[in-house]
Tab-separated table of C-alpha atoms in Angstrom:
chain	number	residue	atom	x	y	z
A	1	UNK	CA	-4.037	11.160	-19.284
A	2	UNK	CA	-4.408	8.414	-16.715
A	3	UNK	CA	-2.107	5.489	-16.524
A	4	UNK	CA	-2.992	1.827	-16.340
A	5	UNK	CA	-1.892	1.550	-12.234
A	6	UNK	CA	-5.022	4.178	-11.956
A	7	UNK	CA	-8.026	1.074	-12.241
A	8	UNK	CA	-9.827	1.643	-9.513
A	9	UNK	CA	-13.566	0.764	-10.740
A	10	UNK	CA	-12.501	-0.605	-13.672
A	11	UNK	CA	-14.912	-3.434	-15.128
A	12	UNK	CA	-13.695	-6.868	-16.238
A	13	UNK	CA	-11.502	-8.490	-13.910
A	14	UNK	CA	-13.551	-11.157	-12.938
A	15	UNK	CA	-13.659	-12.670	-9.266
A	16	UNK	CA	-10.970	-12.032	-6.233
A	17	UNK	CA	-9.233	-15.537	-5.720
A	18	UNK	CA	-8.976	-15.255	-1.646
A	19	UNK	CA	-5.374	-17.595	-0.552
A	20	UNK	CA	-5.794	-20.177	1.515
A	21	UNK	CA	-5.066	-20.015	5.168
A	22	UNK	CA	-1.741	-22.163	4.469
A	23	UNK	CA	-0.399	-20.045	1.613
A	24	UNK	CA	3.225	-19.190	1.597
A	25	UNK	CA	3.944	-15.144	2.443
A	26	UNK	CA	6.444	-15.167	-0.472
A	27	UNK	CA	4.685	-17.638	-3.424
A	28	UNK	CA	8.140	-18.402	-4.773
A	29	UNK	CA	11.713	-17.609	-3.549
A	30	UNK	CA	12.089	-15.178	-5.865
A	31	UNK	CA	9.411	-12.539	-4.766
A	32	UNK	CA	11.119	-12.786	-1.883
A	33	UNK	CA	14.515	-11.926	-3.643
A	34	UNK	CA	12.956	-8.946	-5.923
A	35	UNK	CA	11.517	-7.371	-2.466
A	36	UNK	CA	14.650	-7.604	-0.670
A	37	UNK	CA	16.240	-6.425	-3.597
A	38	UNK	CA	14.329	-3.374	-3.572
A	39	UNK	CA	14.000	-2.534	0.010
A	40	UNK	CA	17.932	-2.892	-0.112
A	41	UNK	CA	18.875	-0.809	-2.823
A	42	UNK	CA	16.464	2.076	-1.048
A	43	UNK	CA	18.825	2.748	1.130
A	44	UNK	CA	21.736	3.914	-1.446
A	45	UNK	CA	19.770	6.878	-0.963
A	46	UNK	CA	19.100	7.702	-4.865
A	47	UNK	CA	15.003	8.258	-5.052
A	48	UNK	CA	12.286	8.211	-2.567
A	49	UNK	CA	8.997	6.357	-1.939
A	50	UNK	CA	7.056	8.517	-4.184
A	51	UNK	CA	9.844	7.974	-7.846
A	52	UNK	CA	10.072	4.731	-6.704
A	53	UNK	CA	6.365	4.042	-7.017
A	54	UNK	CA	6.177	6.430	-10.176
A	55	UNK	CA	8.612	4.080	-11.840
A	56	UNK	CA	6.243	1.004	-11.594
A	57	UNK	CA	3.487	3.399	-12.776
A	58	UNK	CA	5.430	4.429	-16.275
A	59	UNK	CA	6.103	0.908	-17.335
A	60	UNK	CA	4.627	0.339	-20.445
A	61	UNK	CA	1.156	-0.329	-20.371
A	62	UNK	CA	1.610	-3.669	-21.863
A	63	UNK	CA	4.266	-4.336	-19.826
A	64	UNK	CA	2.480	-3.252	-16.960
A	65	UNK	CA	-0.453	-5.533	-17.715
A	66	UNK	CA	1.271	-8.616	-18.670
A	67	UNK	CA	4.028	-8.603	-15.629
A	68	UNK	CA	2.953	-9.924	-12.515
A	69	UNK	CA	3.525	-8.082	-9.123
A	70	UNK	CA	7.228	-8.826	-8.236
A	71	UNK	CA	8.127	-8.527	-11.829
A	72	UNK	CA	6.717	-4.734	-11.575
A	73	UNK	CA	9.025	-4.275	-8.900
A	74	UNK	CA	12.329	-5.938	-10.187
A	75	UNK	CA	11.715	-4.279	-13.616
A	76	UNK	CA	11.033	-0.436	-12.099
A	77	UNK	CA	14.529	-1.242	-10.097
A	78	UNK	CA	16.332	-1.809	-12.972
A	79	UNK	CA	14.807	1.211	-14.727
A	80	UNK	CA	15.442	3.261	-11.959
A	81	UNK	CA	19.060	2.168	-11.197
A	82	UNK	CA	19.898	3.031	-14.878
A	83	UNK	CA	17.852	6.355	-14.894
A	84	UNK	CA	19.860	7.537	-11.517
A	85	UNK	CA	23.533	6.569	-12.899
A	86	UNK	CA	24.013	4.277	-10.212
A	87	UNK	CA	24.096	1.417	-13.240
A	88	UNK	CA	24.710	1.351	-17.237
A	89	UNK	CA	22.852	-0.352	-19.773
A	90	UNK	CA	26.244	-2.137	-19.699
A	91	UNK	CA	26.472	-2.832	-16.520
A	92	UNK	CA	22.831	-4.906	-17.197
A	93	UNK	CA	24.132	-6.246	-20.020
A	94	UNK	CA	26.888	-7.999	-17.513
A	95	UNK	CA	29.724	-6.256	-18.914
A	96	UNK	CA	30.567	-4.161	-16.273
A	97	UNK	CA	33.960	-4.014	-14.713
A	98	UNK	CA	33.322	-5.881	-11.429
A	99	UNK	CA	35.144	-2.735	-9.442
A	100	UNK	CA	33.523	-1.759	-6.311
A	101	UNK	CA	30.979	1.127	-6.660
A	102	UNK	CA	31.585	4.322	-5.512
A	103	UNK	CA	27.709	4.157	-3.668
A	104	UNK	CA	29.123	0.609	-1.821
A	105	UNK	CA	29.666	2.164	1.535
A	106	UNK	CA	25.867	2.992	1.637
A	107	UNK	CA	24.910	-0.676	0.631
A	108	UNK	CA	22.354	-1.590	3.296
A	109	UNK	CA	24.451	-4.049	5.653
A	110	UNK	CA	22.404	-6.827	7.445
A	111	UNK	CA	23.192	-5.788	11.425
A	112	UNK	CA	21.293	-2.579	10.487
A	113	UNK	CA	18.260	-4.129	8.381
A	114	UNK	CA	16.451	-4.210	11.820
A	115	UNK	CA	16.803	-0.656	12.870
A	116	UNK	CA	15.724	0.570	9.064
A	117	UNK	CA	12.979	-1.297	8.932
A	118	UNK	CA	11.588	-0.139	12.389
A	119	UNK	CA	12.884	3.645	11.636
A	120	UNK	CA	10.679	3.457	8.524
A	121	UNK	CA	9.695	6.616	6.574
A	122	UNK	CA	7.409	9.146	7.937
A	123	UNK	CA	5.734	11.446	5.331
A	124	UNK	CA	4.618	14.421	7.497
A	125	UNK	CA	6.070	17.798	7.668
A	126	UNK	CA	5.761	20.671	8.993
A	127	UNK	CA	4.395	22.972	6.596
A	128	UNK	CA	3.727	26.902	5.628
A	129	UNK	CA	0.438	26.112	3.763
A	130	UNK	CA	-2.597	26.491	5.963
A	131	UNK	CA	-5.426	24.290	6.704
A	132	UNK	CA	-8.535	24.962	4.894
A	133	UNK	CA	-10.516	22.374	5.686
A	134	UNK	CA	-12.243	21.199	8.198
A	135	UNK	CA	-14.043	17.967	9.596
A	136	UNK	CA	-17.268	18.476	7.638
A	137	UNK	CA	-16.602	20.669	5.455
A	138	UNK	CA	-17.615	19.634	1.938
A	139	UNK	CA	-15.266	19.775	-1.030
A	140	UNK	CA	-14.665	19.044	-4.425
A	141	UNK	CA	-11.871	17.092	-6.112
A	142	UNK	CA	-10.117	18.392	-8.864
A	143	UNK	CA	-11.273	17.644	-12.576
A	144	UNK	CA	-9.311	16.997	-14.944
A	145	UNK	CA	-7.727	15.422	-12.879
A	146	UNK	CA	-3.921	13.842	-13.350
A	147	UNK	CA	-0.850	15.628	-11.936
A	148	UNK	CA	-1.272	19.367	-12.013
A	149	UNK	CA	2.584	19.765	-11.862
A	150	UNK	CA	3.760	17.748	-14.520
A	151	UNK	CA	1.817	16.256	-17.546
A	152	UNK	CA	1.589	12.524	-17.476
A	153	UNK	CA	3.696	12.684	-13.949
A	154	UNK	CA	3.121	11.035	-10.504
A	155	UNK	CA	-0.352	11.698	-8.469
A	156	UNK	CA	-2.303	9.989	-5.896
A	157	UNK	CA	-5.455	11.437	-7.100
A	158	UNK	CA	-7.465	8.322	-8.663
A	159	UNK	CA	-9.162	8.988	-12.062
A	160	UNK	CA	-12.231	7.476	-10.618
A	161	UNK	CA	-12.537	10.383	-7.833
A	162	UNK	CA	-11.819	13.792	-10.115
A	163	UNK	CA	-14.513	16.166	-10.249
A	164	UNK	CA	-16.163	14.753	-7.423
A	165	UNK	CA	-18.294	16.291	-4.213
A	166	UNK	CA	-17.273	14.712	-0.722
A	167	UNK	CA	-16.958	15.803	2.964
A	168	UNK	CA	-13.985	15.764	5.062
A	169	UNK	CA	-13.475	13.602	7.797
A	170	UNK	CA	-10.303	13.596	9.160
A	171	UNK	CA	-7.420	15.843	9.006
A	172	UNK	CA	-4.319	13.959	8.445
A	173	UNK	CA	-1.417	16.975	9.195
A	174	UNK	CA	0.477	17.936	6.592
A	175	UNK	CA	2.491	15.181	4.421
A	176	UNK	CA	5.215	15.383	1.151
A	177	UNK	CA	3.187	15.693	-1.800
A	178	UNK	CA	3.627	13.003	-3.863
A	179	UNK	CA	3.029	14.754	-7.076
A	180	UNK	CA	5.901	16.768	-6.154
A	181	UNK	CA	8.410	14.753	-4.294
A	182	UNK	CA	7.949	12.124	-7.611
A	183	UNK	CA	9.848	14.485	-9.801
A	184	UNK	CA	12.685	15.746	-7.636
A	185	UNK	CA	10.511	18.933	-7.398
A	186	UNK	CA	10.834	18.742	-3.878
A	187	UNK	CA	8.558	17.554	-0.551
A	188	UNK	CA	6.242	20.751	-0.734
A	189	UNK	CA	4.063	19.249	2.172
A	190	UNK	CA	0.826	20.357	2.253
A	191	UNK	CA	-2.316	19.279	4.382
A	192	UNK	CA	-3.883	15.962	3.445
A	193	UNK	CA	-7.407	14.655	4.254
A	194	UNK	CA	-9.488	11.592	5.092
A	195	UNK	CA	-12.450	12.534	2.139
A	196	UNK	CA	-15.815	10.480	2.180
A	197	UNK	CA	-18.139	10.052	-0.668
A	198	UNK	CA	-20.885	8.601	-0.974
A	199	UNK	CA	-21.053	5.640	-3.384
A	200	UNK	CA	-23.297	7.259	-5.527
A	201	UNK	CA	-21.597	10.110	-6.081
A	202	UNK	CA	-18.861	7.643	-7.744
A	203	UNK	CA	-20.543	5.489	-9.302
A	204	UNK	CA	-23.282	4.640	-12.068
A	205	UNK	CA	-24.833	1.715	-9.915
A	206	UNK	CA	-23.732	1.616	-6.796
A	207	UNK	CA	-24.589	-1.334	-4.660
A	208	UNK	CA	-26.220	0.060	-1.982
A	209	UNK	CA	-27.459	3.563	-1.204
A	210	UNK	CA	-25.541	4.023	2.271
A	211	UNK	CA	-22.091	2.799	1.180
A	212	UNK	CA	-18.895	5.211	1.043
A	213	UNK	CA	-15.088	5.144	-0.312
A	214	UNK	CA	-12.497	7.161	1.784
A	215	UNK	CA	-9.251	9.056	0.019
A	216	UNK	CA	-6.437	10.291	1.336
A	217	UNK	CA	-6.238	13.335	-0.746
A	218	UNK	CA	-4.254	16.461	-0.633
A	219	UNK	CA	-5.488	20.127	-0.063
A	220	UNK	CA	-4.119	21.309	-3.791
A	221	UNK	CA	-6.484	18.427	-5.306
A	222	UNK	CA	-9.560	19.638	-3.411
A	223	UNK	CA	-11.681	22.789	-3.486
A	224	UNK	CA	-14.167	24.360	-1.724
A	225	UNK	CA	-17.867	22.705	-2.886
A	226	UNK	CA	-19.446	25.719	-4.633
B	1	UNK	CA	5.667	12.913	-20.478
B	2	UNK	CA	7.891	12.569	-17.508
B	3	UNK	CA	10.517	9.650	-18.205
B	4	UNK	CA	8.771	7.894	-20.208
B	5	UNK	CA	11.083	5.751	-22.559
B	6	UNK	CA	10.245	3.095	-25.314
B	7	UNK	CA	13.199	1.363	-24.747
B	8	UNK	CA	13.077	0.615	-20.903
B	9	UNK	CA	16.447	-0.572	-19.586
B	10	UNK	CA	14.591	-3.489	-18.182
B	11	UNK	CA	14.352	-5.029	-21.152
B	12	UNK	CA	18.449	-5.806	-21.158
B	13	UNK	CA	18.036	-8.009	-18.333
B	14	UNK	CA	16.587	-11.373	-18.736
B	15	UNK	CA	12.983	-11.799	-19.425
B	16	UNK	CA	12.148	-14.825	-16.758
B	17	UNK	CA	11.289	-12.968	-13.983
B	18	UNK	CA	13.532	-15.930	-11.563
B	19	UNK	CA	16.282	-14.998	-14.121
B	20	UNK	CA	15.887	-11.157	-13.579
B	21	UNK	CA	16.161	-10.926	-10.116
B	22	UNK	CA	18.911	-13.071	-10.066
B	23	UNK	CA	20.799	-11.094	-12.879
B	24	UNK	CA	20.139	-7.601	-10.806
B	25	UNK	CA	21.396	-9.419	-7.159
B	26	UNK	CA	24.376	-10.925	-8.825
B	27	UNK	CA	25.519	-7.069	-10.425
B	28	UNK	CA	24.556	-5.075	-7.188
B	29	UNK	CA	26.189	-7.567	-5.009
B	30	UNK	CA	29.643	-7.623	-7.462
B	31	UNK	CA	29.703	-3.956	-7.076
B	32	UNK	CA	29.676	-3.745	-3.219
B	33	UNK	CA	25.640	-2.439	-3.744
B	34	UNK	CA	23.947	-4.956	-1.677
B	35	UNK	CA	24.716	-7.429	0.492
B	36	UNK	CA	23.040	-10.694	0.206
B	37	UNK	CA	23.145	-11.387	4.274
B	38	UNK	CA	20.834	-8.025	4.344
B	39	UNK	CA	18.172	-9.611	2.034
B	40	UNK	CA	18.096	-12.679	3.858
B	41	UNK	CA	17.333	-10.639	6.663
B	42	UNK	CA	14.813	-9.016	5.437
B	43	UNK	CA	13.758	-11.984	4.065
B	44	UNK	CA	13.812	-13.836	7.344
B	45	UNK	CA	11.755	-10.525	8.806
B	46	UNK	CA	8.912	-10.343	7.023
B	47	UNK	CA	8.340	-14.040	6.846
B	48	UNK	CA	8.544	-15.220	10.198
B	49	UNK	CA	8.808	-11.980	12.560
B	50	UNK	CA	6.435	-9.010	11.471
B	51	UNK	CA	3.114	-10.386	10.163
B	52	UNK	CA	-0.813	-10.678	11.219
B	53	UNK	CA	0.047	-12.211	14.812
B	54	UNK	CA	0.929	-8.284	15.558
B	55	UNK	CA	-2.425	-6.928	14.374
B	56	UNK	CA	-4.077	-9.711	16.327
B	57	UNK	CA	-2.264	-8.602	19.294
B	58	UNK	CA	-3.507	-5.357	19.172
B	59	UNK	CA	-7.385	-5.776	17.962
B	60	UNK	CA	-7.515	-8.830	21.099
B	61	UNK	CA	-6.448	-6.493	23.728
B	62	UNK	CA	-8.558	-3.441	22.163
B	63	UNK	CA	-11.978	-6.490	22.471
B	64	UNK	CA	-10.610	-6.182	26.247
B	65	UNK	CA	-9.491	-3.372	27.322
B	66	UNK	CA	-11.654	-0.404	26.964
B	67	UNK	CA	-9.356	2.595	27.757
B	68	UNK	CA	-6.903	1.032	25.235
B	69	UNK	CA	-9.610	1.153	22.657
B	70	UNK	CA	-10.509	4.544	22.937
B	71	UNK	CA	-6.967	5.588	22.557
B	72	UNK	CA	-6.051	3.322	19.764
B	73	UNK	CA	-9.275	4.898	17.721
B	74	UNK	CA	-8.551	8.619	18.927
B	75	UNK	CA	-4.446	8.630	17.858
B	76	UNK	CA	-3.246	5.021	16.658
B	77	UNK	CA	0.455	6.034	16.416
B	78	UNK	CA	1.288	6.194	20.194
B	79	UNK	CA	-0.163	3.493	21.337
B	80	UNK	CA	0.892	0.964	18.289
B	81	UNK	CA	4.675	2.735	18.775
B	82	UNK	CA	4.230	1.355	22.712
B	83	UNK	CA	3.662	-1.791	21.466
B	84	UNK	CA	6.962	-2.189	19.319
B	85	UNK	CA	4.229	-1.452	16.080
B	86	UNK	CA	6.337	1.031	14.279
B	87	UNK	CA	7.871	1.028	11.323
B	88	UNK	CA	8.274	0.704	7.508
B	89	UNK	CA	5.358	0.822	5.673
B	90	UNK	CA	3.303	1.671	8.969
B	91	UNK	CA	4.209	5.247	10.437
B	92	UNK	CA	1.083	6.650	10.021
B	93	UNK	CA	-1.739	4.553	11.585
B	94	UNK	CA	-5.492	4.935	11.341
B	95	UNK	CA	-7.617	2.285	13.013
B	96	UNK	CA	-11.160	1.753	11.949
B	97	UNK	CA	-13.657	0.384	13.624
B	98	UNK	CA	-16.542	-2.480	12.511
B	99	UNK	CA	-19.805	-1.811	14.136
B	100	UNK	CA	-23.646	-3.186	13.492
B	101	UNK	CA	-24.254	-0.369	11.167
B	102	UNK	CA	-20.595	0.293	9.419
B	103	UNK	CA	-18.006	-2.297	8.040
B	104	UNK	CA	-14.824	-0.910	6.831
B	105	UNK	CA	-12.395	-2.528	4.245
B	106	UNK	CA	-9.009	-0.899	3.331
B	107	UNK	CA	-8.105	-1.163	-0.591
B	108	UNK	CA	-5.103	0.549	-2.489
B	109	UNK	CA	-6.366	1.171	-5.732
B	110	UNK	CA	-3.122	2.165	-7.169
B	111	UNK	CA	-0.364	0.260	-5.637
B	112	UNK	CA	-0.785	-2.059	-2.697
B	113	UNK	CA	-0.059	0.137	0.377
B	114	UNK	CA	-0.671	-2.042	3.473
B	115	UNK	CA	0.467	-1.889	6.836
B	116	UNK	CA	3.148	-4.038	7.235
B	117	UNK	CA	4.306	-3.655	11.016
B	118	UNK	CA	0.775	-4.865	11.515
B	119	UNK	CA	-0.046	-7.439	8.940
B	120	UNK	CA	3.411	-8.080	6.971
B	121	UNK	CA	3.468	-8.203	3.479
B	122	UNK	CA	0.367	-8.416	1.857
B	123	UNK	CA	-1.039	-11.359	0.214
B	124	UNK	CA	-1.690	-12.002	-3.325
B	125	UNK	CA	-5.342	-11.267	-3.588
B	126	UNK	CA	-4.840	-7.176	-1.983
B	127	UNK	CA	-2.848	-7.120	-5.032
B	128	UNK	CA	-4.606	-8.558	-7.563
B	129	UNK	CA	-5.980	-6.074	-10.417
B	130	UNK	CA	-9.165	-8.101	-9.405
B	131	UNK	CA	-9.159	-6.600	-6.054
B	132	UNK	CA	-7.737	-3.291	-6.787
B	133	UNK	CA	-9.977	-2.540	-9.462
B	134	UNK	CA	-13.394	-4.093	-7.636
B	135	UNK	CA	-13.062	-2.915	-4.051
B	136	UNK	CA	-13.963	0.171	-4.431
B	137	UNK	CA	-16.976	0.260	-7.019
B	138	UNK	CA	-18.564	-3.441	-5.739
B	139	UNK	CA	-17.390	-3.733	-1.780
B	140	UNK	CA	-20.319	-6.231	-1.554
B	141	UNK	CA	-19.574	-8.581	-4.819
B	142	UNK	CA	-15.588	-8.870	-3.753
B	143	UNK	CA	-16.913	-9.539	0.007
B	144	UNK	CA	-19.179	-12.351	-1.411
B	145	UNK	CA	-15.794	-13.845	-3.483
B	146	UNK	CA	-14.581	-14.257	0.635
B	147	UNK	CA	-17.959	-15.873	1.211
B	148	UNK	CA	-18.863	-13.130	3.273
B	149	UNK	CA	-22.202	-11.315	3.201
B	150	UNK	CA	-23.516	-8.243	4.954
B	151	UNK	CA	-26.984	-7.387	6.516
B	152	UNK	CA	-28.642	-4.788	4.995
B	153	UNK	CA	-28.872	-2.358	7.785
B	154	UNK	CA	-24.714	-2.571	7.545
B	155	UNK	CA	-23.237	0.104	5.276
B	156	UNK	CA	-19.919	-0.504	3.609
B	157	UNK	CA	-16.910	2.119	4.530
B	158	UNK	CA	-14.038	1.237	1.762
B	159	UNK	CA	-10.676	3.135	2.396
B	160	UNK	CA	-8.731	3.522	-0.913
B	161	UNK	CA	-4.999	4.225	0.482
B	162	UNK	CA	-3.973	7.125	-1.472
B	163	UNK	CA	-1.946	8.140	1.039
B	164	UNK	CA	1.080	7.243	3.756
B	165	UNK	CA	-1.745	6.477	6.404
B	166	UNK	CA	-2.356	3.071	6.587
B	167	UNK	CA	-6.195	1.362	7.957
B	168	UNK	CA	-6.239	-1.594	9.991
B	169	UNK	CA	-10.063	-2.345	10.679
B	170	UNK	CA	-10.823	-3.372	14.182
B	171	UNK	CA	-13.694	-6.479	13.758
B	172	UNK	CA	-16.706	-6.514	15.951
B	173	UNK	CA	-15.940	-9.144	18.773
B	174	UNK	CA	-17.989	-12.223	17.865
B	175	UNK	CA	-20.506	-13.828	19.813
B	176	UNK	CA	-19.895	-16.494	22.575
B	177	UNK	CA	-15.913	-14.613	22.877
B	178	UNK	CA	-17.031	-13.305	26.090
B	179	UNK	CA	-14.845	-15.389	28.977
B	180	UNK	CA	-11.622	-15.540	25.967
B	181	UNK	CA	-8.101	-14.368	27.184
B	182	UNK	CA	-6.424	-11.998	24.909
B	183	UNK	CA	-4.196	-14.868	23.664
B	184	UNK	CA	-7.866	-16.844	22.780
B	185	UNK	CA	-9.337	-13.709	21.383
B	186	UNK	CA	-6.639	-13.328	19.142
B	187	UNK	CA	-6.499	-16.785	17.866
B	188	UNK	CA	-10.282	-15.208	15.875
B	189	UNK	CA	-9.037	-12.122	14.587
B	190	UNK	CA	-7.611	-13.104	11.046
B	191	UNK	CA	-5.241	-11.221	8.851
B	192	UNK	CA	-8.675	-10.928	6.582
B	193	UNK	CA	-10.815	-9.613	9.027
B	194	UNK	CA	-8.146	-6.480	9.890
B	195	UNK	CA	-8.046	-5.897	5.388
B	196	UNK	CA	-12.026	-6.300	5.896
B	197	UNK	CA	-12.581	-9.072	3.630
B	198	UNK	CA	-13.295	-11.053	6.790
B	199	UNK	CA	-15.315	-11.296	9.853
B	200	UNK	CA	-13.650	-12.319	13.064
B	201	UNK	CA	-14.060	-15.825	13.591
B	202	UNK	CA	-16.197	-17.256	16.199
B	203	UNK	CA	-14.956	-19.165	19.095
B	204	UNK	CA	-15.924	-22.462	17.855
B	205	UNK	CA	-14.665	-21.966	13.906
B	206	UNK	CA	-11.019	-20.836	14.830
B	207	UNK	CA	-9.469	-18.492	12.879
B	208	UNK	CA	-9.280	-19.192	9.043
B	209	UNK	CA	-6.335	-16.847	7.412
């Protein structure tokens, strides 16, 4: 039920390769290209943060694994763009008309790229669901775990952390539900939480007795520790 | 499953990723979608305009000033949003804070949330499967791939970014920084040491990434 974005803890990877201090911010021009591309067609106002991010996740498995970061990106896009209407197979396939699309007025223009980028996004809400959690208090992640809306859908609740007792630590407000707002099923904020847990409690062999991990992790993926 | 397709409209495009990119601009732009003087702009944004210079800024002046410390570790938001801090990627600030006993590194173990207003666009390692995968099970063995090794008496904090909040770790001030100017302080504090892969440099090394 988990999807190969979900690796955290995963064995085999081998060593990080740290950049050196020189290295470019964009390693070719086009990286640069597929994440203006991106950030541009945002604003035509057709999905959010949270379907955006879901379509990288549902690539293929063996697509996912084989295409490097940018690629990810530039492929979900074109997924996406298709899956909204706002472009055909055809229009891919470079047969499309060359008329001017109905969405053009919303095309992100570059006198305003400033004042989007510093507006950026914010995820909290205000919300009906109250707190039930306090700094603390200790609590237990959901198991199974996945998303509890939709089977195979959109969560932000790692496999590695289901089923498992932590303490929260800070109380975030309340914020869209990703789960949710990844399936047009609407924002449904709800409070979210800084959760600590102990290494140990993650892991088979952790490396040292007193380290942690922190989540970000919604109130509907958390109960009370029985 | 949810949209899940085995014939990925993707796959029309062409398969060199250059090639791709290139294909999508050149449709969305014929169609009025986007313009290419708004890329280049965003372009031009994130490469020379928002990037670890900012977080610098704002870890220097906290190694100074203590009352803007305490704030920036009680509610991060107001005070980065003084600063001009704001924005994409970066509207919901959480600053952590390096100490004898506690370093803190910030991981997104499903993506490759980072906060940009503060550091840019992350580099190629916070997105590596490597990283993603290892950060949060063996803090210590990806810390020694940096060269970087803890004392004992120093337990590891990781933050996995499941949410909107984004962590920018504040390093310990190094030794021998005492007389620094914020501009000299800042010249240690690396885009590495604010991820947590890093110390902050000491006054005689400079500041590495």
């Amino acid at each position: 039920m988990s999807r190969v974005h979900d690796m955290g803890g995963r064995f085999g990877d081998g060593p990080v390769m740290p950049d050196s201090p020189d290295a470019p911010i964009f390693a070719t021009d086009w990286h640069a290209r597929a994440l203006a591309v991106t950030l541009a067609c945002g604003a035509l106002g057709k999905w959010n943060i949270d379907i955006s991010r879901h379509a990288r996740e549902r690539l293929s498995p063996k697509d996912y694994t084989r295409f490097s970061y940018y690629e990810k990106w530039i492929s979900a896009l074109a997924d996406l763009l298709v899956e909204t209407g706002v472009l055909t197979r055809e229009d891919l396939e470079g047969k499309d008309d060359a008329g001017v699309h109905a969405l053009a007025s919303k095309a992100l223009k570059a006198e305003a790229v400033a004042a989007v980028l510093a507006k950026g996004g914010p995820a909290n809400r205000d919300s009906a669901i109250a707190t039930s959690f306090a700094p603390g208090d200790r609590v237990k992640t959901r198991h199974p775990g996945g998303s509890a809306l939709v089977d195979g859908g959109h969560t932000r609740l790692p496999g590695y952390a289901t089923g498992a007792c932590g303490e929260i630590l800070l109380q975030h407000g309340a914020h869209v539900l990703p789960d949710s707002n990844a399936h047009g099923l609407g924002e449904s904020p709800e409070p979210l939480y800084a959760v600590v847990f102990k290494a140990s409690e993650l892991w088979a062999h952790p490396e040292h007795p007193n380290d942690e991990v922190v989540l970000d992790l919604w109130q509907s993926y958390l109960e009370a520790e029985a | 499953m949810p949209h899940d397709h085995s014939d990925h409209p993707h796959a029309v495009l062409p398969s060199d990723p250059a090639l791709r990119v290139k294909a999508l601009e050149t449709i969305l732009t014929r169609k009025g979608l986007i313009d290419p003087a708004a890329l280049d702009e965003i372009i031009d944004t994130y490469q020379n305009k928002i990037g670890p210079q900012n977080g610098a800024r704002v870890v220097a002046r906290a190694w100074s000033d203590p009352a803007f410390k305490a704030a920036l570790l009680a509610d991060a938001d107001p005070v980065l949003a003084e600063l001009g801090y704001y924005g994409r990627q970066g509207e919901h600030m959480v600053v952590v804070e390096n100490t004898p006993t506690q370093h803190n590194m910030v991981v997104c173990t499903l993506c490759s949330c980072y906060p940009w207003p503060l550091l840019g666009i992350p580099p190629g390692w916070y997105k590596s499967d490597a990283y993603r995968a290892r950060a949060v099970r063996e803090p210590r063995g990806v810390l020694a791939d940096f060269g970087v090794s803890l004392p004992a008496e120093t337990a590891v904090r990781v933050w996995d970014s499941t949410a909107e909040v984004r962590y920018l770790v504040l390093p310990m001030r190094p030794a021998g920084s005492e007389d620094l100017d914020e501009d000299a302080l800042a010249d240690l504090v690396s885009r590495d040491s604010m991820i947590g892969t890093a110390l902050a440099s000491k006054p005689d090394e400079g500041a590495l990434t």
